XYZ file of C-alpha atoms in Angstrom:
370
model
C -5.770 -14.605 24.572
C -9.378 -13.529 26.686
C -10.338 -11.164 23.406
C -9.791 -13.684 20.940
C -12.445 -13.881 17.968
C -12.826 -16.335 15.956
C -12.031 -14.854 12.485
C -14.422 -16.522 8.877
C -12.105 -14.903 5.725
C -14.585 -14.572 2.401
C -11.639 -14.610 0.120
C -12.061 -15.311 -3.794
C -10.946 -13.415 -7.377
C -13.066 -9.969 -8.230
C -17.301 -9.876 -8.359
C -17.184 -14.234 -7.525
C -20.386 -12.751 -5.084
C -18.337 -12.865 -1.924
C -19.866 -9.739 -0.589
C -23.646 -11.022 -1.369
C -22.510 -13.775 0.193
C -22.322 -11.425 3.169
C -25.354 -10.063 3.044
C -27.215 -13.373 3.269
C -25.355 -14.517 5.732
C -25.310 -11.879 7.652
C -29.425 -11.881 6.799
C -29.347 -8.315 6.006
C -32.608 -6.962 4.075
C -30.058 -5.007 1.756
C -26.691 -4.636 0.941
C -25.773 -0.511 3.091
C -23.148 -2.819 5.674
C -21.295 -4.370 2.498
C -22.347 -2.983 -0.842
C -22.836 -4.714 -3.923
C -21.939 -3.743 -7.363
C -22.391 -4.639 -11.058
C -17.818 -2.987 -11.278
C -15.660 -4.421 -8.583
C -16.976 -2.781 -5.489
C -14.950 -3.878 -2.014
C -11.891 -1.801 -2.041
C -10.969 -2.183 1.627
C -11.303 -5.156 3.961
C -14.716 -5.326 6.060
C -14.667 -6.987 9.382
C -18.260 -8.160 11.130
C -18.554 -8.869 14.541
C -20.991 -10.240 16.821
C -21.619 -8.310 19.478
C -24.405 -10.434 21.074
C -28.638 -10.350 20.764
C -29.853 -7.667 20.913
C -26.966 -5.088 19.959
C -26.746 -1.473 18.712
C -25.985 -2.474 14.839
C -22.273 -0.018 14.371
C -19.080 1.025 12.073
C -16.328 2.750 12.664
C -13.486 2.450 10.225
C -9.367 2.734 11.237
C -7.676 4.994 8.818
C -3.762 3.117 8.223
C -2.689 6.858 9.428
C -4.607 6.140 13.089
C -4.916 2.560 13.327
C -5.689 2.283 16.971
C -7.745 5.227 17.116
C -10.953 4.470 15.017
C -13.376 7.216 13.909
C -17.699 6.101 14.393
C -19.965 6.431 11.329
C -23.064 6.109 10.451
C -23.736 2.377 9.573
C -25.368 4.707 6.581
C -21.727 6.046 5.341
C -20.541 2.590 5.413
C -19.806 2.921 1.521
C -18.561 6.126 1.159
C -15.504 4.559 2.425
C -15.516 0.733 1.469
C -15.837 0.676 -2.221
C -14.197 1.480 -5.132
C -16.224 4.180 -6.314
C -17.365 6.454 -3.137
C -13.887 5.495 -2.713
C -11.603 5.386 -5.920
C -7.624 4.463 -5.118
C -8.274 4.296 -1.243
C -7.901 7.866 -1.277
C -9.805 8.340 2.113
C -6.714 5.764 3.834
C -9.065 3.959 4.961
C -7.619 -0.162 6.246
C -10.581 -1.332 7.057
C -13.709 -1.309 8.580
C -15.317 -2.694 11.462
C -19.338 -3.029 11.646
C -20.180 -4.750 14.855
C -23.990 -5.876 15.755
C -26.294 -8.646 16.483
C -25.628 -11.495 13.464
C -26.856 -14.541 15.304
C -24.329 -16.606 12.584
C -21.461 -14.689 14.224
C -22.963 -15.559 18.780
C -20.319 -12.818 20.674
C -17.088 -14.536 19.485
C -16.698 -14.423 15.385
C -16.117 -12.063 12.792
C -17.066 -12.526 8.958
C -14.214 -10.467 7.552
C -15.689 -9.715 3.631
C -12.154 -8.702 1.938
C -11.322 -7.299 -2.148
C -11.546 -9.215 -5.255
C -8.278 -10.953 -6.330
C -6.567 -9.759 -10.165
C -9.221 -6.863 -9.953
C -8.140 -4.052 -11.689
C -7.130 -2.073 -8.688
C -4.734 -2.536 -7.035
C -5.042 -2.173 -3.744
C -8.118 -4.924 -3.708
C -5.246 -7.389 -4.530
C -2.927 -5.752 -1.501
C -6.015 -5.824 0.211
C -6.649 -9.509 -0.203
C -3.175 -11.051 0.046
C -3.794 -8.807 3.188
C -6.743 -10.686 4.595
C -5.553 -13.929 4.630
C -2.570 -13.141 7.281
C -5.873 -11.657 9.281
C -8.459 -15.015 9.801
C -8.469 -18.505 11.041
C -10.642 -20.081 8.367
C -11.598 -19.424 4.509
C -14.706 -19.888 3.181
C -13.712 -20.161 -0.321
C -15.601 -18.406 -3.319
C -14.831 -20.152 -6.691
C -17.218 -19.880 -9.704
C -18.261 -23.456 -11.698
C -18.305 -21.816 -14.959
C -14.362 -20.394 -14.457
C -13.011 -23.868 -11.760
C -10.306 -22.350 -9.842
C -8.211 -19.485 -11.724
C -4.476 -19.077 -10.650
C -5.294 -16.523 -8.597
C -7.988 -18.690 -6.616
C -4.858 -21.180 -6.450
C -2.482 -18.476 -4.390
C -5.168 -18.361 -2.212
C -5.130 -22.464 -1.500
C -1.354 -22.207 -0.828
C -1.302 -19.859 0.925
C -3.991 -21.325 3.853
C -2.271 -24.464 2.926
C 1.091 -22.303 4.117
C -1.225 -21.130 6.996
C -1.551 -24.749 8.650
C -4.922 -23.558 8.532
C -6.702 -26.864 7.309
C -10.160 -26.164 8.651
C -11.658 -24.170 4.927
C -14.266 -24.405 2.845
C -15.279 -24.376 -0.414
C -18.648 -22.191 -1.686
C -19.500 -23.199 -5.810
C -21.488 -20.747 -7.544
C -23.405 -20.711 -10.140
C -23.693 -24.486 -10.555
C -27.223 -23.975 -12.537
C -25.967 -23.392 -15.956
C -23.689 -26.607 -16.147
C -25.616 -29.410 -16.341
C -24.873 -32.789 -13.926
C -21.507 -34.358 -16.068
C -20.380 -30.581 -16.294
C -21.020 -30.198 -12.813
C -19.363 -33.410 -12.014
C -15.424 -32.498 -13.577
C -16.273 -28.763 -11.981
C -15.843 -31.088 -8.502
C -13.340 -33.273 -9.900
C -11.626 -30.649 -10.433
C -11.448 -27.962 -7.640
C -10.778 -31.732 -5.019
C -7.748 -32.428 -7.417
C -6.481 -28.796 -6.781
C -6.773 -28.573 -2.911
C -4.712 -31.839 -3.313
C -1.336 -30.544 -4.885
C -0.914 -28.415 -2.757
C -2.116 -30.408 1.128
C -5.937 -29.969 1.224
C -8.888 -31.768 1.469
C -11.558 -29.877 2.525
C -14.129 -31.379 4.104
C -16.788 -29.529 1.967
C -17.680 -28.452 -1.592
C -20.568 -25.912 -0.478
C -23.519 -24.918 -3.988
C -24.807 -21.667 -3.145
C -26.565 -18.941 -4.613
C -26.314 -15.957 -2.591
C -28.170 -13.772 -4.467
C -31.475 -15.898 -4.645
C -31.288 -16.403 -0.562
C -30.351 -12.473 -0.512
C -33.416 -12.011 -2.233
C -36.341 -14.166 0.279
C -34.938 -12.269 3.297
C -38.004 -11.771 5.105
C -40.340 -13.914 2.807
C -42.618 -16.558 3.830
C -40.855 -19.437 2.295
C -36.959 -18.294 3.918
C -36.242 -21.287 4.939
C -37.027 -23.717 2.273
C -35.572 -21.068 0.228
C -31.651 -21.498 1.884
C -31.834 -25.435 2.070
C -32.875 -24.558 -1.323
C -30.157 -22.331 -2.434
C -27.688 -23.798 -0.533
C -26.792 -21.312 2.063
C -28.236 -23.086 5.076
C -25.730 -26.504 4.729
C -23.063 -23.353 4.475
C -24.251 -21.864 7.592
C -24.356 -25.126 9.066
C -20.969 -25.854 8.347
C -19.686 -22.777 9.656
C -21.495 -22.566 12.438
C -19.941 -26.045 13.510
C -16.345 -24.774 13.043
C -17.326 -21.600 14.745
C -18.462 -24.576 17.976
C -15.768 -26.458 17.260
C -13.025 -26.422 20.611
C -10.243 -28.002 18.144
C -10.843 -25.681 16.086
C -10.608 -22.705 18.557
C -7.305 -25.099 20.010
C -5.196 -24.949 16.570
C -6.399 -20.866 15.845
C -4.950 -20.827 18.819
C -1.857 -22.431 18.061
C -1.053 -20.971 14.764
C -1.378 -17.686 16.769
C 1.118 -18.461 19.025
C 3.015 -19.584 16.604
C 3.061 -16.301 14.562
C 4.002 -14.992 17.919
C 6.279 -16.170 18.840
C 7.700 -15.996 15.582
C 7.761 -11.824 15.981
C 9.158 -12.528 19.047
C 12.084 -14.834 17.592
C 12.710 -11.604 14.542
C 12.804 -8.984 17.271
C 15.399 -10.617 19.981
C 17.698 -11.568 17.551
C 17.404 -8.001 16.191
C 18.084 -7.108 19.981
C 20.807 -9.549 20.321
C 22.959 -8.110 17.340
C 22.779 -4.599 18.392
C 23.220 -5.707 21.339
C 26.370 -7.283 20.028
C 27.607 -4.275 18.211
C 27.590 -1.999 20.835
C 29.972 -4.414 23.072
C 32.512 -5.438 20.726
C 32.469 -1.214 20.404
C 32.131 -0.871 24.147
C 35.295 -3.778 24.162
C 38.244 -1.204 22.145
C 40.466 -0.630 24.929
C 41.075 3.467 25.448
C 44.473 3.439 22.870
C 42.679 2.730 19.667
C 39.796 4.578 20.762
C 42.319 7.478 21.493
C 44.380 6.223 17.888
C 41.162 6.542 15.871
C 40.258 9.971 17.116
C 43.930 10.952 16.134
C 43.538 10.150 13.098
C 39.610 11.484 12.253
C 41.411 14.965 13.987
C 44.005 14.538 10.995
C 41.943 13.885 8.277
C 40.138 17.305 9.501
C 42.980 19.431 9.155
C 43.972 18.293 6.129
C 40.313 19.019 4.904
C 40.698 22.092 6.537
C 43.826 22.904 4.454
C 43.051 22.113 1.317
C 39.330 23.992 1.595
C 42.023 27.287 2.899
C 44.543 26.324 -0.497
C 41.188 26.159 -3.023
C 40.380 29.566 -1.327
C 43.948 31.273 -2.092
C 44.043 30.095 -5.321
C 40.542 31.102 -5.779
C 41.501 34.443 -5.072
C 44.574 34.746 -7.762
C 42.701 34.019 -10.048
C 39.773 36.115 -9.682
C 42.130 38.593 -9.200
C 44.396 37.944 -12.362
C 40.904 37.997 -13.932
C 39.686 41.263 -12.554
C 42.543 42.895 -13.383
C 43.116 42.209 -17.243
C 39.319 43.373 -17.935
C 40.154 46.116 -16.166
C 43.439 47.334 -18.841
C 41.699 45.513 -21.088
C 38.932 48.338 -20.503
C 40.939 52.056 -20.270
C 42.986 50.136 -22.959
C 39.582 50.051 -24.686
C 38.278 53.761 -23.648
C 41.434 55.265 -24.888
C 41.378 53.987 -28.615
C 37.780 55.174 -28.686
C 38.798 58.127 -27.368
C 41.482 59.135 -30.258
C 39.847 57.165 -32.889
C 36.753 59.891 -32.077
C 40.068 62.794 -31.936
C 40.828 61.605 -34.665
C 37.628 61.982 -36.852
C 36.674 65.443 -35.300
C 40.369 66.864 -36.182
C 39.188 65.989 -39.749
C 35.659 67.610 -40.407
C 36.183 70.386 -41.816
C 34.234 74.492 -41.424
C 31.192 74.908 -40.339
C 29.323 72.544 -42.307
C 31.847 70.133 -41.297
C 31.238 70.953 -37.797
C 27.799 70.956 -37.828
C 28.006 67.139 -39.300
C 30.333 66.461 -36.700
C 27.752 67.530 -34.151
C 24.499 65.090 -35.631
C 26.226 62.337 -36.185
C 29.190 62.450 -33.213
C 27.117 59.045 -31.449
C 26.890 56.793 -33.968
C 30.695 57.769 -34.447
C 31.155 56.994 -31.414
C 29.258 54.137 -31.039
C 30.815 52.472 -33.745
C 34.066 52.973 -32.650
C 33.517 51.530 -29.311
C 32.058 49.042 -31.521
C 34.675 48.044 -33.515
C 37.274 48.151 -30.886
C 34.832 45.621 -28.716
């Protein structure tokens, strides 16, 4: 646990703006490390590790075939591995991408996890989103106010509840498209869906990550972050990251997972040992009897094989003998037919005709006989 890092997952259905939110949270002026596109962009899990103030920005790619030996890549090449556009169907076999750098929100002990959109037309995206649920301690569930809590997001909430991750944040986008009454109805619906699975969100924060991202570096950036809800979201995330009770809860959950895995492993080993002991407890007489039985079965199989070979030889010899007799009989008949035909050809004219037609007549006689 000395290398323990607190992990925050950004979850949601496809095209909810997860990567845009990640860029805004990491105070990035562009989308080079968390690509954004009009089509489902993020194709693999991308982790952003805080490495402390002044740290250089680096990127590593872990593949499924070599999950323990990452390849260091240029930060500018993240898009080549992370997006469906450049890595269609994940043909580059990427397991995850890790970007490390000076991210003030994360300090040196937290990791932000950007996930593929669940419900995408790409099967690998949905699998990646579900895999991410097992990686994180706390989740930010991104929900659209215009499509509040679909079946995919209901499944996310159920999984969060099943894993006993009680601390999570709901970030609501596109609130500016609703009037006050509709917004109240949406917030009520979200709380009701959370209640159904035994969850109570501490906050439902209205955010406009796109506006906040465009304001990066602007003179009135602080005011824009306040007005877009990004400042409130960052404040809540900082509270969770800095909360000792949250760390204890997360460590407890991970310890329970480790104990569960250890229990499963020990159960398998015990079952294997029991089978070995059962075999070892057999008497010498049992082992000898089993060996004699196997030897008898082997002897019977060899005798059956030898008898099959003898029957095959007999049948083969019979068939070839019959074939030889038929050929010899055929040759005799053809020879007699030709002699009879030649005897019928009289005089010089007949013999000349016979010389010309002999080949045709021989072929005809042979064909008729066959």
